[in-house]
PDB file of C-alpha atoms in Angstrom:
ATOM      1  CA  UNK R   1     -35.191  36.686 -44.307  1.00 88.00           C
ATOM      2  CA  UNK R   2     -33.139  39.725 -45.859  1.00 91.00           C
ATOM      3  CA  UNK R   3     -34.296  41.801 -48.597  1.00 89.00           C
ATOM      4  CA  UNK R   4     -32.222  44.866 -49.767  1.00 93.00           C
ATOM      5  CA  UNK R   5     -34.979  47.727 -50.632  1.00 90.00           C
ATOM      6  CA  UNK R   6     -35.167  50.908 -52.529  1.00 90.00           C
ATOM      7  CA  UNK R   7     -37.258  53.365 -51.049  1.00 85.00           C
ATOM      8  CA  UNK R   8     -38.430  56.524 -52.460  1.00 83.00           C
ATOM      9  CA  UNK R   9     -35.631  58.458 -50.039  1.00 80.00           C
ATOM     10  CA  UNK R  10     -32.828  55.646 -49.973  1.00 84.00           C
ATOM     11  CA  UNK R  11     -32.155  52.311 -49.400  1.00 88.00           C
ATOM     12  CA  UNK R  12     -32.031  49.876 -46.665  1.00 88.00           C
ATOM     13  CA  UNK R  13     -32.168  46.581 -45.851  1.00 91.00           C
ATOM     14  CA  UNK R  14     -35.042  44.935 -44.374  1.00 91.00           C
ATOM     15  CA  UNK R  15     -34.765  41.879 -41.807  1.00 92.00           C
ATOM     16  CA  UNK R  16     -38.079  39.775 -40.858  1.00 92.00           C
ATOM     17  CA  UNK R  17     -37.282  36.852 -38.563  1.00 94.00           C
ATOM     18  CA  UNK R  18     -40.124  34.226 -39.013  1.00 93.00           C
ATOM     19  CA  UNK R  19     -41.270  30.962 -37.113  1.00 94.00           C
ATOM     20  CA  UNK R  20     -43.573  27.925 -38.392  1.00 94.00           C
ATOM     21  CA  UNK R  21     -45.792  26.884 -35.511  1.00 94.00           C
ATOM     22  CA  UNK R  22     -48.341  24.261 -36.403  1.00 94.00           C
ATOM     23  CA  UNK R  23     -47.804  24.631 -39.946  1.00 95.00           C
ATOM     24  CA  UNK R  24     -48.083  28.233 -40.293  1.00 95.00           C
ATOM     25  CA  UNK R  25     -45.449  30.925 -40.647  1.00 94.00           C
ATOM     26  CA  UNK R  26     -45.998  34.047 -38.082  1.00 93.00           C
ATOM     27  CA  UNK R  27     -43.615  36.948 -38.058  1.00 89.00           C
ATOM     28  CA  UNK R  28     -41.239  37.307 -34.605  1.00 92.00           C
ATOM     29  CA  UNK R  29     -39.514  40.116 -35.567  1.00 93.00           C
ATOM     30  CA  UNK R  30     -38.834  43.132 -38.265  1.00 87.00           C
ATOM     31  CA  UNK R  31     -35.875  45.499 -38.849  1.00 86.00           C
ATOM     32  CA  UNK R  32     -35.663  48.504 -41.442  1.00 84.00           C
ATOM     33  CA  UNK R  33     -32.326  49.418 -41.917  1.00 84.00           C
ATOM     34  CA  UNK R  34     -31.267  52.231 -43.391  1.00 82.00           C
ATOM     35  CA  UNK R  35     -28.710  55.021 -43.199  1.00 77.00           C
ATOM     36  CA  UNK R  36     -31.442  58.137 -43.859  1.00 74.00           C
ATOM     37  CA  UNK R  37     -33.666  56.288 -41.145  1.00 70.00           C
ATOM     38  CA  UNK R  38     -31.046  55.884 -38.120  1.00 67.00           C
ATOM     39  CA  UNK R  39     -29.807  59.882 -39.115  1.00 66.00           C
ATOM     40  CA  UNK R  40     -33.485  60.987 -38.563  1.00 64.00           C
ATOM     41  CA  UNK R  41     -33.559  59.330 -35.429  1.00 72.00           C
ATOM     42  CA  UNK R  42     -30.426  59.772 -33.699  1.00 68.00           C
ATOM     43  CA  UNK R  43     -30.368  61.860 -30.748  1.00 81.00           C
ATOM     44  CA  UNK R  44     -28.943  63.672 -28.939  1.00 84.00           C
ATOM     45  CA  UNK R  45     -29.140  65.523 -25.314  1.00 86.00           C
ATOM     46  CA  UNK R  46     -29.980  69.469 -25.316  1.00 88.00           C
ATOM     47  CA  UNK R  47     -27.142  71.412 -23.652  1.00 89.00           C
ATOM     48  CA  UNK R  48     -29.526  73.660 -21.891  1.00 90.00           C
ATOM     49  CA  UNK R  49     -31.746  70.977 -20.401  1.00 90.00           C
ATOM     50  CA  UNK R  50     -30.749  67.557 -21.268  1.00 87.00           C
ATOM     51  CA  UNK R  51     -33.839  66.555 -22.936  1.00 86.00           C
ATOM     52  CA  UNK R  52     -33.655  64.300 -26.450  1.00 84.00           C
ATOM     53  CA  UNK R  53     -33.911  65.768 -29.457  1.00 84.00           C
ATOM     54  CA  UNK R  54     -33.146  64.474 -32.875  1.00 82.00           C
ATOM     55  CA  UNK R  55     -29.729  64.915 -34.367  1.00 79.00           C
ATOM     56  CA  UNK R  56     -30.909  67.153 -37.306  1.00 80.00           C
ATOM     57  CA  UNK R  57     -33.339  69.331 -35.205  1.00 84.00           C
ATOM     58  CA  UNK R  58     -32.395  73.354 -35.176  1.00 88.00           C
ATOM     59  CA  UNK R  59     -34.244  74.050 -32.293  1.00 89.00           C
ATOM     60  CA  UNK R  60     -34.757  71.475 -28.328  1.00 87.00           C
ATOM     61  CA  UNK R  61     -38.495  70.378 -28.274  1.00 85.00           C
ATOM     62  CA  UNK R  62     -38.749  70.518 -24.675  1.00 86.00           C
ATOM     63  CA  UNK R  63     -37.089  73.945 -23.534  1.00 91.00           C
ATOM     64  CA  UNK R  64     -36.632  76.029 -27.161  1.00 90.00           C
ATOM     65  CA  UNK R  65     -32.947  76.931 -27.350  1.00 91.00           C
ATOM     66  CA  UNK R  66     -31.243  76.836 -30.653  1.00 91.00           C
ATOM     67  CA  UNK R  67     -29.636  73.519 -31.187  1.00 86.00           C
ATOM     68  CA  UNK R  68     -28.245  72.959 -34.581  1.00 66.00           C
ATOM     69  CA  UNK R  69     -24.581  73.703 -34.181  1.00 55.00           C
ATOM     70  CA  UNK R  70     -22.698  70.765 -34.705  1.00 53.00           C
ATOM     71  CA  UNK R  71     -20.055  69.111 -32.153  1.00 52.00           C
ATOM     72  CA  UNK R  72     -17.066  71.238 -34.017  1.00 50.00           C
ATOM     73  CA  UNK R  73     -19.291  74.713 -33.374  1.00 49.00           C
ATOM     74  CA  UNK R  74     -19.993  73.654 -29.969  1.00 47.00           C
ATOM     75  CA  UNK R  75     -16.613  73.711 -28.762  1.00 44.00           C
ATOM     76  CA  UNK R  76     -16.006  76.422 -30.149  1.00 42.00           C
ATOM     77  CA  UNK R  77     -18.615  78.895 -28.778  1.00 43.00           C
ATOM     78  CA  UNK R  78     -20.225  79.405 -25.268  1.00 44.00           C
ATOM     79  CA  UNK R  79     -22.983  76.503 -24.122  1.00 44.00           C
ATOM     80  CA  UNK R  80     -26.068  77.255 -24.778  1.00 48.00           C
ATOM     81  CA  UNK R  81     -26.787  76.801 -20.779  1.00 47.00           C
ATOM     82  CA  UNK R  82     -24.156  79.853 -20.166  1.00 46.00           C
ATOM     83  CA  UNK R  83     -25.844  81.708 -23.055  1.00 50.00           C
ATOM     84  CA  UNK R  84     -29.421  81.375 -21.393  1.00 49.00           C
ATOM     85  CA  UNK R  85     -28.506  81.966 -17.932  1.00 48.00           C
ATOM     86  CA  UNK R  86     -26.990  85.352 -19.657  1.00 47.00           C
ATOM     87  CA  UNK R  87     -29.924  86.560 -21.054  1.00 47.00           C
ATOM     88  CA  UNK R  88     -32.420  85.528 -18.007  1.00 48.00           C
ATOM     89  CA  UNK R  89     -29.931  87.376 -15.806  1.00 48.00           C
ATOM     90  CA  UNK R  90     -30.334  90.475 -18.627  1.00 51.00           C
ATOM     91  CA  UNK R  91     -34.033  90.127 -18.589  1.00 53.00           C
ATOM     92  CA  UNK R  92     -34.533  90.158 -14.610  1.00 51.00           C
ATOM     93  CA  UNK R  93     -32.310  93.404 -14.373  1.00 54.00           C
ATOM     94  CA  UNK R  94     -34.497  95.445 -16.658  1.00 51.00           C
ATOM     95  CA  UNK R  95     -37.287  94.352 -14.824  1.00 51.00           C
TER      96      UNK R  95
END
């Protein structure tokens, strides 16, 4: 069964498969579609240390480093790996 759906952000289209066993229907799977859905939850890897994060997030989950630049800004600046090596190596010479 498909059912195209408005949703209070968007649409998307909603997929149930269904199966009659011994006269009754039972759900076997469900699938929300939708464009605003799969951005939220793409991801991506951290440049600093490879962890997921989502592909609208500003700032890595796991390890903090500012991650919002997108692929053009990436290759175009220094990784954020070099960039936080840099400032650890700052930060144990003051010490």
């Amino acid at each position: 069964v498909t059912y195209n759906a408005v949703f209070e952000n968007g649409t998307g289209t909603i997929f149930a498969k269904l199966k009659k066993e011994n006269g009754v229907w039972k759900f076997v799977g469900f699938r929300v579609n939708s464009p605003l859905f799969e951005q939220d939850i793409a991801t991506t890897k951290c440049e600093a240390c490879g962890e997921p994060h989502t592909a609208n997030a500003k700032f890595c989950p796991s390890c903090g480093v500012q991650v919002s630049a997108t692929p053009d800004e990436l290759s175009t600046s220094s990784s954020p790996t070099k960039e936080l090596k840099t400032k650890q190596a700052d930060d144990s010479k003051s010490e």
